[in-house]
PDB file of C-alpha atoms in Angstrom:
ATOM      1  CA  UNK Z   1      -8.112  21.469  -5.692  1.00  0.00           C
ATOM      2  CA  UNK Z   2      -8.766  24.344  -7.743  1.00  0.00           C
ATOM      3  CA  UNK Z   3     -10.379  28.070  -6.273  1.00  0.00           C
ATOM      4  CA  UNK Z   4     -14.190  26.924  -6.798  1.00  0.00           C
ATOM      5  CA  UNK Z   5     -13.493  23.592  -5.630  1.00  0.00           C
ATOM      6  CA  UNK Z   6     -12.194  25.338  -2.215  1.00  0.00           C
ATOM      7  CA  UNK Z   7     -15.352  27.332  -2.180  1.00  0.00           C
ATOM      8  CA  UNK Z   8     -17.681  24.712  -2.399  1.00  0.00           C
ATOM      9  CA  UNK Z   9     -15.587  22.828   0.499  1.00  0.00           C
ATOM     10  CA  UNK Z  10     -16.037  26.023   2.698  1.00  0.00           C
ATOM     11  CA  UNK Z  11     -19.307  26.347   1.858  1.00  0.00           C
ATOM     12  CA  UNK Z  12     -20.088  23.097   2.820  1.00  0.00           C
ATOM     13  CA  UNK Z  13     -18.342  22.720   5.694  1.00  0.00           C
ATOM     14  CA  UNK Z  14     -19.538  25.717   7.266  1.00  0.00           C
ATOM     15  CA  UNK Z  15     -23.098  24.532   7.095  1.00  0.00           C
ATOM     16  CA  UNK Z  16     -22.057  21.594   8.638  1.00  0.00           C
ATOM     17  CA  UNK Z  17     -20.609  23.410  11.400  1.00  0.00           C
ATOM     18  CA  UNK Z  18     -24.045  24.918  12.148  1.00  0.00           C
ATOM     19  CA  UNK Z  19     -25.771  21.556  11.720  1.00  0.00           C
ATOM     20  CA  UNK Z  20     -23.260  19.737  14.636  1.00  0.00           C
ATOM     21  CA  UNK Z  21     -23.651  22.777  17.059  1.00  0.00           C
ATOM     22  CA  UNK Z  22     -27.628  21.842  16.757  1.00  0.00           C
ATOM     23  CA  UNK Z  23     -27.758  17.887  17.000  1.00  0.00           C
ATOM     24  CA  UNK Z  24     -25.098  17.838  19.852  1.00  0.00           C
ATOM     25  CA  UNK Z  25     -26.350  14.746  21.248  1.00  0.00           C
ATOM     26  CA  UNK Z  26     -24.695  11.661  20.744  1.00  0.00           C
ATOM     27  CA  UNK Z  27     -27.907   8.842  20.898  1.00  0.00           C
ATOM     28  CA  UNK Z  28     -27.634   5.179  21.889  1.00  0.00           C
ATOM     29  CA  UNK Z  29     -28.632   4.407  18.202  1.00  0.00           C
ATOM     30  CA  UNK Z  30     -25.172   5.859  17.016  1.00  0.00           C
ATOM     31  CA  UNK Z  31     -23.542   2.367  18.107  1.00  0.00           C
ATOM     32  CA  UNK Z  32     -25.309   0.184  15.597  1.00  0.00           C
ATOM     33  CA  UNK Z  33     -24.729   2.528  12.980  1.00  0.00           C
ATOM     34  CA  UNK Z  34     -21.196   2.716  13.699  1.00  0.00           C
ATOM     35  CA  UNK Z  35     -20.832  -1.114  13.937  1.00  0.00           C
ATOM     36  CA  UNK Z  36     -22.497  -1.949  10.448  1.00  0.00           C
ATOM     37  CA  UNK Z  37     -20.221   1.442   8.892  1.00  0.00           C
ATOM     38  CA  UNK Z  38     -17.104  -0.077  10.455  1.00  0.00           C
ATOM     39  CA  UNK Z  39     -17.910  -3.973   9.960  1.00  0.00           C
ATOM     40  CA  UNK Z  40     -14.911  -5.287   8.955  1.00  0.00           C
ATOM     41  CA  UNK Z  41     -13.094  -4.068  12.076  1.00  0.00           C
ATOM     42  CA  UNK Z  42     -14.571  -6.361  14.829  1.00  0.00           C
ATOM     43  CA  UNK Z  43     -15.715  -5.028  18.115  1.00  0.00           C
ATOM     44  CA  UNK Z  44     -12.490  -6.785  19.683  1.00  0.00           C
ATOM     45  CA  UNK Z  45     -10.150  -4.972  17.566  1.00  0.00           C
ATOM     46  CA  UNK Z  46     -10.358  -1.549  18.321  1.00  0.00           C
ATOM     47  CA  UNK Z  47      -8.920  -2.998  21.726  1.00  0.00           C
ATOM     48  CA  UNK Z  48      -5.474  -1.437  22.535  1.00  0.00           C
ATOM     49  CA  UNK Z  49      -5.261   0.461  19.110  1.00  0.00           C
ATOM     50  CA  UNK Z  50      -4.222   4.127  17.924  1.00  0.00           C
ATOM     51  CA  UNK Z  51      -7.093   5.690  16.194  1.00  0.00           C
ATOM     52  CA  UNK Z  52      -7.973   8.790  14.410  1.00  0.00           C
ATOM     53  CA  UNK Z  53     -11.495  10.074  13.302  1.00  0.00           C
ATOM     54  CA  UNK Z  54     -11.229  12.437  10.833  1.00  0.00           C
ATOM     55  CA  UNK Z  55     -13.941  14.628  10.435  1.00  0.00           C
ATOM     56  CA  UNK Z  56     -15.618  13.439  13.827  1.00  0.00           C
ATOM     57  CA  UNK Z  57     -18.441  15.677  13.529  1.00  0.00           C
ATOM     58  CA  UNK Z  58     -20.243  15.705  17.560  1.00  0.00           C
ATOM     59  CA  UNK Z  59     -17.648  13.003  18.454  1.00  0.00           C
ATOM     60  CA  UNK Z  60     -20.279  10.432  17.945  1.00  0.00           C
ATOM     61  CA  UNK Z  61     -17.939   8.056  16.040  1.00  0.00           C
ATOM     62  CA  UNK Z  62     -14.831   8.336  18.408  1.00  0.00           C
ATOM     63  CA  UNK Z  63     -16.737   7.388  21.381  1.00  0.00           C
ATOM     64  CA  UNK Z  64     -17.632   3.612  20.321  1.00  0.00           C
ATOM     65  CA  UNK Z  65     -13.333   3.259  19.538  1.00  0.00           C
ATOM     66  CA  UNK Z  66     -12.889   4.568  23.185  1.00  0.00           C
ATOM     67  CA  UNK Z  67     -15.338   2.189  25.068  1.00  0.00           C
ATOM     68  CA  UNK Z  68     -13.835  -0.729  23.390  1.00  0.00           C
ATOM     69  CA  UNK Z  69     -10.777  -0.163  24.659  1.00  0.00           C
ATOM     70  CA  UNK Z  70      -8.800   1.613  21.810  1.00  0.00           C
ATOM     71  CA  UNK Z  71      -5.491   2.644  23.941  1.00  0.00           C
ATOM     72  CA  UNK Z  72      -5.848   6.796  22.258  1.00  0.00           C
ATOM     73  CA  UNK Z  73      -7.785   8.261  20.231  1.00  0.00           C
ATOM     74  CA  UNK Z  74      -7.304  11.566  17.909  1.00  0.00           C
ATOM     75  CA  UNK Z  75     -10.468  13.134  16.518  1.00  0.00           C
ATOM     76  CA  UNK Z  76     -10.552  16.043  14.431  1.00  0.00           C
ATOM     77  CA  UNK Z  77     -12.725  18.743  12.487  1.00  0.00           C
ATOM     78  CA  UNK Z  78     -12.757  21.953  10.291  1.00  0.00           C
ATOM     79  CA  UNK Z  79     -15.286  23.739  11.825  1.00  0.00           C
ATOM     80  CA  UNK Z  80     -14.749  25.357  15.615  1.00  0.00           C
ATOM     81  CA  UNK Z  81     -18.107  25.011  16.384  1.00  0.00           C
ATOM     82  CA  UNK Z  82     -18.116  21.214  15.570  1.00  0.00           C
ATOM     83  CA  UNK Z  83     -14.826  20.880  17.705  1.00  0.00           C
ATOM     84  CA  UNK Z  84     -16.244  22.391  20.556  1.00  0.00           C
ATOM     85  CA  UNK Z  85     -19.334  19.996  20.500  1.00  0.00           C
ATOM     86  CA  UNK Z  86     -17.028  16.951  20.106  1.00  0.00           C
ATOM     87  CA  UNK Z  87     -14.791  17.945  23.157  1.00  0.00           C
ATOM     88  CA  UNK Z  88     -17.824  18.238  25.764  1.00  0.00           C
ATOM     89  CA  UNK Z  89     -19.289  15.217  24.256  1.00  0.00           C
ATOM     90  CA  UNK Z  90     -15.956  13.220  24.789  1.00  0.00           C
ATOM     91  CA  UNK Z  91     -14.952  14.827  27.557  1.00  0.00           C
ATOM     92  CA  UNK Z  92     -14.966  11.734  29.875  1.00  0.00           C
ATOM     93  CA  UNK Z  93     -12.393  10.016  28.066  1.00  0.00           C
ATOM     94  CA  UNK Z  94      -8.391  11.843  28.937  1.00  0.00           C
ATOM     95  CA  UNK Z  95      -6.812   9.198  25.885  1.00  0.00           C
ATOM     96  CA  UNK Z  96      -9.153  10.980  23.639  1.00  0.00           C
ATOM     97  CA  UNK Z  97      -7.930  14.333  22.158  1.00  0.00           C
ATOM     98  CA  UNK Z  98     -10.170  16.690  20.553  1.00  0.00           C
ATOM     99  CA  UNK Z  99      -8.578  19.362  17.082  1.00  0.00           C
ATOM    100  CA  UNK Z 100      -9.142  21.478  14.640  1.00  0.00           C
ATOM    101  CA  UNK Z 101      -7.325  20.762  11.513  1.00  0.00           C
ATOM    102  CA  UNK Z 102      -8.330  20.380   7.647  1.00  0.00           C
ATOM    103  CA  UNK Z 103      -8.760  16.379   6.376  1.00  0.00           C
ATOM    104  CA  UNK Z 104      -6.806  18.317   3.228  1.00  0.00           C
ATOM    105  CA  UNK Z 105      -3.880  19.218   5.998  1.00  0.00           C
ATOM    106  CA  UNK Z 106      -3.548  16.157   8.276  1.00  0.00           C
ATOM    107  CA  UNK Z 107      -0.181  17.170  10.742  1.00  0.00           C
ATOM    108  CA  UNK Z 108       0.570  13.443  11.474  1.00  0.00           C
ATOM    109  CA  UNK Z 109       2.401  11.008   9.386  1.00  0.00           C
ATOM    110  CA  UNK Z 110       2.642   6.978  10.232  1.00  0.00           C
ATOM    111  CA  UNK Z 111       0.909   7.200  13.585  1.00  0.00           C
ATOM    112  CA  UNK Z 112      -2.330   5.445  13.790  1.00  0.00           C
ATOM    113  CA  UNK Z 113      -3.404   1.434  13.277  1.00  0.00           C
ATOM    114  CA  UNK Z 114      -6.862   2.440  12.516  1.00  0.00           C
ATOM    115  CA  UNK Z 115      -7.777   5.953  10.337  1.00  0.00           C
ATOM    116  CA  UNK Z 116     -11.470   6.517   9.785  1.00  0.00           C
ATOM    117  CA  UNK Z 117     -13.418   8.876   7.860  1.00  0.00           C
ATOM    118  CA  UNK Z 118     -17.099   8.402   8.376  1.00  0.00           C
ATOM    119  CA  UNK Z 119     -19.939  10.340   6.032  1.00  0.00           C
ATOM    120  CA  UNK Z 120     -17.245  13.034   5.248  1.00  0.00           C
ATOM    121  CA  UNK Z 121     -15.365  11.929   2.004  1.00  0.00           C
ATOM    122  CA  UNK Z 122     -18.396  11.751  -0.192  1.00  0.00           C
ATOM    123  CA  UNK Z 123     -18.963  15.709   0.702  1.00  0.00           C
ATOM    124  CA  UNK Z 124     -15.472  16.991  -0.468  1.00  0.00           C
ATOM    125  CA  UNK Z 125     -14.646  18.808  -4.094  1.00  0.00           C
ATOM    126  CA  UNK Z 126     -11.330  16.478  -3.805  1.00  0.00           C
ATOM    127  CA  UNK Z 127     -11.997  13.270  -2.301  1.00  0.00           C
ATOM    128  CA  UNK Z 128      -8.986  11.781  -3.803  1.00  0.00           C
ATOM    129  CA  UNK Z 129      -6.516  14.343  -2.034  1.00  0.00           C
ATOM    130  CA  UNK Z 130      -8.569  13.188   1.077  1.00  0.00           C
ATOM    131  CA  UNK Z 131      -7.661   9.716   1.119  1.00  0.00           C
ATOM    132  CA  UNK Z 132      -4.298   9.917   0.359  1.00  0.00           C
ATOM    133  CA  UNK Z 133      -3.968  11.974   3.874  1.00  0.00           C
ATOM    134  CA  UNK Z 134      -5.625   9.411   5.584  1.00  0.00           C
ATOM    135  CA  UNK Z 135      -3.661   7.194   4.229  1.00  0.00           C
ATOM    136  CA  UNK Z 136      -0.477   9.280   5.180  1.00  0.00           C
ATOM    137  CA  UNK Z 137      -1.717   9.135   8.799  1.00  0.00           C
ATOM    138  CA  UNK Z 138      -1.548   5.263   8.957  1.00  0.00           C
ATOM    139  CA  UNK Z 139       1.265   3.348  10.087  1.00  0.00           C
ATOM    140  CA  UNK Z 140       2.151   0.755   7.684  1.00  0.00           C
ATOM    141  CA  UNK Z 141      -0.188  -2.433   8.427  1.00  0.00           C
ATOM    142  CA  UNK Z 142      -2.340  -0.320   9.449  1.00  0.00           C
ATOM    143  CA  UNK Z 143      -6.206   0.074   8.219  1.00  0.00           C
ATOM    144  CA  UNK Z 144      -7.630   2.532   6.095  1.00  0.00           C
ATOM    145  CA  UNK Z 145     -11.574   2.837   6.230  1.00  0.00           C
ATOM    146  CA  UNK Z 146     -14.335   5.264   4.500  1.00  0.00           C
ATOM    147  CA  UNK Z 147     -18.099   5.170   4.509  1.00  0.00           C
ATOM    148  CA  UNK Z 148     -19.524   6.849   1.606  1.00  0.00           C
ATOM    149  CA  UNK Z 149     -22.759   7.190   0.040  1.00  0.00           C
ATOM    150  CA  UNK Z 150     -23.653   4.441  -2.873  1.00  0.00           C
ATOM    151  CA  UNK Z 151     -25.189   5.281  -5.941  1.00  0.00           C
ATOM    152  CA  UNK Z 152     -26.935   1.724  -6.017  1.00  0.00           C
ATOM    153  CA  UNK Z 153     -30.180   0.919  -4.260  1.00  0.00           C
ATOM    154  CA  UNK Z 154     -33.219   3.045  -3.579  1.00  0.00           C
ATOM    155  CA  UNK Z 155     -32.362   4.986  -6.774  1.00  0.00           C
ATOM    156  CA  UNK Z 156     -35.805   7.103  -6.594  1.00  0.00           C
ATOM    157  CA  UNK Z 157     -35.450   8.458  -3.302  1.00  0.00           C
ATOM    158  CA  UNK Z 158     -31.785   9.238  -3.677  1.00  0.00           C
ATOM    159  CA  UNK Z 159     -32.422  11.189  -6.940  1.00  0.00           C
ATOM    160  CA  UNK Z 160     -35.956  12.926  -5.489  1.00  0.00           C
ATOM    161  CA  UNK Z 161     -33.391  14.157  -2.829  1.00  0.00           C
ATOM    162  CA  UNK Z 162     -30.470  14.957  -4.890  1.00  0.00           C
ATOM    163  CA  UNK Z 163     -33.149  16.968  -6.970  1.00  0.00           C
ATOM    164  CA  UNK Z 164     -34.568  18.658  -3.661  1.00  0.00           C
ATOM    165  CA  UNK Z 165     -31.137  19.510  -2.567  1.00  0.00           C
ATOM    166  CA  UNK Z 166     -30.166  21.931  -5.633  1.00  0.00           C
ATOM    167  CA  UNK Z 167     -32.803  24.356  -3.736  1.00  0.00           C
ATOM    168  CA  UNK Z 168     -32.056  23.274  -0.202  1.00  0.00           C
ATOM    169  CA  UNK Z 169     -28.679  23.403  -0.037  1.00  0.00           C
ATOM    170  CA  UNK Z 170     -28.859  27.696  -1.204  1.00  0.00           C
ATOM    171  CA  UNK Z 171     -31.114  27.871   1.897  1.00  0.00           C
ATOM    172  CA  UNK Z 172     -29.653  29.541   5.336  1.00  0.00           C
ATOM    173  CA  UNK Z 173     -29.770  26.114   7.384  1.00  0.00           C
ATOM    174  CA  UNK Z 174     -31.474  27.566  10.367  1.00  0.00           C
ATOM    175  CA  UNK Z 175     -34.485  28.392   7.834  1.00  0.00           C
ATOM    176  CA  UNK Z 176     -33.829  25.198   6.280  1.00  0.00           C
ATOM    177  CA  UNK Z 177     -34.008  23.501  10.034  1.00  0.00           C
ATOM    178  CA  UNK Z 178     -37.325  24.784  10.300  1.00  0.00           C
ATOM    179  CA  UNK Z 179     -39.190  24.095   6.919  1.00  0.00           C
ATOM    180  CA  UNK Z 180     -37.782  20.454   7.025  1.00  0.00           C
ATOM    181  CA  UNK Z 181     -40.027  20.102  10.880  1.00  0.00           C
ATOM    182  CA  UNK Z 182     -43.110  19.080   9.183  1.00  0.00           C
ATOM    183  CA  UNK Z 183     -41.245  16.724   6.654  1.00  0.00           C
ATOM    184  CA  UNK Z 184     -39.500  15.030   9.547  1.00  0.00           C
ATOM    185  CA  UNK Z 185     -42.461  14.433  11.919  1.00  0.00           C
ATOM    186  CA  UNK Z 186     -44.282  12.780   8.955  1.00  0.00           C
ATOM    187  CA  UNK Z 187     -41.205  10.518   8.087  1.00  0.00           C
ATOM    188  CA  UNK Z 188     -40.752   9.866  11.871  1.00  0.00           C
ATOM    189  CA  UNK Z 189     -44.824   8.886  12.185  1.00  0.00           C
ATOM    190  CA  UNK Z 190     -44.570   6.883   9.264  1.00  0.00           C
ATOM    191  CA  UNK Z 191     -41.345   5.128  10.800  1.00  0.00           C
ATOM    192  CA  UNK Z 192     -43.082   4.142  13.588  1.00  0.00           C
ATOM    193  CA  UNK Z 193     -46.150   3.322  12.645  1.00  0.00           C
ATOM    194  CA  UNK Z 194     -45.167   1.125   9.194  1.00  0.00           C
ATOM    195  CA  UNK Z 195     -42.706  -2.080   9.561  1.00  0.00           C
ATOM    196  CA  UNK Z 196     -39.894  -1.759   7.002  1.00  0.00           C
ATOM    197  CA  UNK Z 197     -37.967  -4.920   5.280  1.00  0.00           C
ATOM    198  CA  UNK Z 198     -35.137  -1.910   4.356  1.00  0.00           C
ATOM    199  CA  UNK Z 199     -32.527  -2.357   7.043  1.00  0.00           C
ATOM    200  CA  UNK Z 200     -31.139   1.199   7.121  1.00  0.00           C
ATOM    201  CA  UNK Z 201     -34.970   2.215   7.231  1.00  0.00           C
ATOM    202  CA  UNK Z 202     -36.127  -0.950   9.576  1.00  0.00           C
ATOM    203  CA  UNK Z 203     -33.197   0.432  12.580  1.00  0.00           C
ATOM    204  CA  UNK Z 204     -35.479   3.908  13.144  1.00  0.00           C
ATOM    205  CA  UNK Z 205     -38.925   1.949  14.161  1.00  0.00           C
ATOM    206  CA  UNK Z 206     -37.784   3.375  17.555  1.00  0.00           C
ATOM    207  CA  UNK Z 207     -35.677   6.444  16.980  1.00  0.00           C
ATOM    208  CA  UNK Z 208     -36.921   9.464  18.530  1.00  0.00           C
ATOM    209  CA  UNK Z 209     -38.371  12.296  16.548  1.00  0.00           C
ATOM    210  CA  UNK Z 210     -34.869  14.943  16.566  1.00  0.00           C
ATOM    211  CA  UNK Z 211     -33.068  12.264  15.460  1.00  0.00           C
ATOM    212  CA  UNK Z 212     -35.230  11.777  12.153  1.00  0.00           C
ATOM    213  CA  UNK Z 213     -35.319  15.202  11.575  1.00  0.00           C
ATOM    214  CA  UNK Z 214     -31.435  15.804  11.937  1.00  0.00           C
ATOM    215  CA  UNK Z 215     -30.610  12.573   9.329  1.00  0.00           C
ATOM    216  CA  UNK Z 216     -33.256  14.469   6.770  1.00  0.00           C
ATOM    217  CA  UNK Z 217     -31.998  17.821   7.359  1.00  0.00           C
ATOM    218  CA  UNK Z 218     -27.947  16.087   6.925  1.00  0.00           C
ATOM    219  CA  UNK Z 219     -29.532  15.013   3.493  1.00  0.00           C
ATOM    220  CA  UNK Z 220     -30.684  18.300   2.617  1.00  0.00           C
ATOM    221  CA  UNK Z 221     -27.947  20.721   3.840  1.00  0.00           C
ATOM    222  CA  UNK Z 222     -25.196  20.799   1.723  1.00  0.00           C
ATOM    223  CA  UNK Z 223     -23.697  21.555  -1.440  1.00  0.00           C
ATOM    224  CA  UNK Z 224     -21.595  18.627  -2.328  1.00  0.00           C
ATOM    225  CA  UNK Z 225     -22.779  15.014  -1.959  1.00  0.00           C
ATOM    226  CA  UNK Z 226     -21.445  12.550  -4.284  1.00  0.00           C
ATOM    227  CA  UNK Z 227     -23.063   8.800  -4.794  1.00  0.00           C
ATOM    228  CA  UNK Z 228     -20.374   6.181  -6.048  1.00  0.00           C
ATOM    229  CA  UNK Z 229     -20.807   3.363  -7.545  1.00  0.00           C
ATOM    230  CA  UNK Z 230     -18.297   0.149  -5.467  1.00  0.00           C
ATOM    231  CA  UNK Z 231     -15.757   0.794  -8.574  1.00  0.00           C
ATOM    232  CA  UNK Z 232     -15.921   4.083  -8.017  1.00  0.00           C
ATOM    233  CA  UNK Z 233     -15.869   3.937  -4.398  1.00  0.00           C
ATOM    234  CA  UNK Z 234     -12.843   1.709  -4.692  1.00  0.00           C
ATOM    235  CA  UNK Z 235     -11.168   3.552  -7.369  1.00  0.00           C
ATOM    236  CA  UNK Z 236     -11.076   6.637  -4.708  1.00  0.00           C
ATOM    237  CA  UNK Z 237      -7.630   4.290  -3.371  1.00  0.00           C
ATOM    238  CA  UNK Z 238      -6.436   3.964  -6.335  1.00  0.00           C
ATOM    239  CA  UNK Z 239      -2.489   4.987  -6.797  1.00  0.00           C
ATOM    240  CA  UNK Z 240      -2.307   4.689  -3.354  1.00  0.00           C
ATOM    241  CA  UNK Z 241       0.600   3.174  -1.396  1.00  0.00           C
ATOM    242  CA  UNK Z 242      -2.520   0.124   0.113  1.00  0.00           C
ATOM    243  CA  UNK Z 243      -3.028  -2.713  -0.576  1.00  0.00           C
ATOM    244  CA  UNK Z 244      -6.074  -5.545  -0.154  1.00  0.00           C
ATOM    245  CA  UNK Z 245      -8.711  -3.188  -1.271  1.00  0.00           C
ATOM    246  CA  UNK Z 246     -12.078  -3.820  -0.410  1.00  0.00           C
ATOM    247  CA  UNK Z 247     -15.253  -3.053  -0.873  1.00  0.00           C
ATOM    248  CA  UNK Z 248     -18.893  -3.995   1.872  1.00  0.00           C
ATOM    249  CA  UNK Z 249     -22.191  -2.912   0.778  1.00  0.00           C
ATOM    250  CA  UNK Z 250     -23.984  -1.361   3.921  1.00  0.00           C
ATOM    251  CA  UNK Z 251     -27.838  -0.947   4.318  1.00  0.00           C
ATOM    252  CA  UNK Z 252     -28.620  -1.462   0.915  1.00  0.00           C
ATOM    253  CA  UNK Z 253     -27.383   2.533   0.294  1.00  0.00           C
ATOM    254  CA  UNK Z 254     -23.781   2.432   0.993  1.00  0.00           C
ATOM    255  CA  UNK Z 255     -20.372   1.554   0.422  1.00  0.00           C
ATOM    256  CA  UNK Z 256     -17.881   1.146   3.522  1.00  0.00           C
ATOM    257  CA  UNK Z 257     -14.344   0.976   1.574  1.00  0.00           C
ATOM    258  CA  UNK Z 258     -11.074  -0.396   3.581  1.00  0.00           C
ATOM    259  CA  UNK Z 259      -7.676  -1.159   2.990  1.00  0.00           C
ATOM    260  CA  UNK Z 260      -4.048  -1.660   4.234  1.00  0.00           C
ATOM    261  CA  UNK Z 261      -1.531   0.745   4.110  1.00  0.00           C
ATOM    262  CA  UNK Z 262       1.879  -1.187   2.771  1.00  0.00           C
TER     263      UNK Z 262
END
């Protein structure tokens, strides 16, 4: 990764530091997103296993491992503020353990059956370098997964936002919190009030207002967002000591990605 590509990560990462340290709370609604993100792992499975979240964000995605019975879990993030969020939110749970660390610089080597990256790969000016960590992480049989935007479906709303975002994401985001209120009540009135066919969009009929605003703000904030295509998505493993690479469309707008390390 080259100077400006670091920049852009720190830049990026920072903001989502201040975004985690304001949506701290981890909402019921989390679990079926997690569950469609991670379908090809059944419920069942985490049971007994060594995880690691990387790039865990408020903890959200580590706690649904932990309450099916996943024997440890390790979750990490860049940003101190983000860590210290994730540690009171998981706090309940002594086989979970809570760092700071880089997903560039990931300390552990063959050590987990499941490695996760949720919503974090498709942010990073190396994606590729990413991966291959992950991948390092995984004990051999073990499962690789990613969630990543898709550059399929809803095509006019993704580029109306990807267009919005070249101003947004210059924007302090606690001034950026606040101009996106208005936005979000509308979207969270018109949620409510209008039944949706769209499953991602169908899920928030009965989401509560913050939680609206924070996924519009996430959209808005930061600097690097990629949208791959399933080759591309796929070819992000490619090299890669895996094998059994696969591909799941999610919500019509997304591409979970798994595979097993050899």
């Amino acid at each position: 990764m080259n100077r400006a590509g670091e920049r852009e990560d720190g830049m990026t990462l920072n903001r989502f530091g201040y975004e985690w340290s304001t949506f701290r709370e981890i909402d019921p609604l989390y679990e079926i997103q997690f569950k469609a993100w991670t379908a090809p792992i059944p419920t069942a499975e985490w049971k007994s296993k060594r995880v690691l979240d990387a790039g865990c964000g408020t903890g959200r995605n580590s706690l649904w491992p932990l309450k099916y019975g996943a024997v440890s879990v390790v979750a990490f993030d860049v940003d101190p503020r983000t860590v210290e969020v994730a540690r009171t939110n998981l706090s309940g749970y002594p086989q979970c353990e809570v760092r700071q660390c880089s997903i560039y610089e990931i300390p552990w080597e063959n050590e987990f059956d499941i490695t996760f990256s949720i919503g974090v790969i498709h942010h990073l000016a190396d994606p590729k370098k990413a991966v291959r960590q992950l991948i390092k992480a995984t004990k051999r049989g073990g499962l690789i997964l990613i969630w990543v935007y898709g550059r399929e479906g809803q095509t006019i709303v993704k580029s109306v936002v990807n267009l919005i975002r070249r101003v947004t994401c210059r924007l302090p985001p606690a001034l950026l919190n606040v101009l996106v209120r208005p936005v979000s009540l509308a979207a969270w009135a018109v949620l409510r009030l209008i039944l949706f066919r769209q499953p991602y969009l169908s899920q928030f009929k009965r989401a509560r207002y913050w939680h609206v605003h924070s996924i519009i703000f996430d959209q808005l904030l930061p600097e690097i967002a990629n949208y791959w295509t399933r080759e591309e998505a796929m070819a992000l493993f490619e090299g890669c000591e895996v094998s059994d690479v696969r591909a799941e469309w999610v919500n019509g707008v997304s591409w979970t990605v798994w595979a097993k390390k050899r």
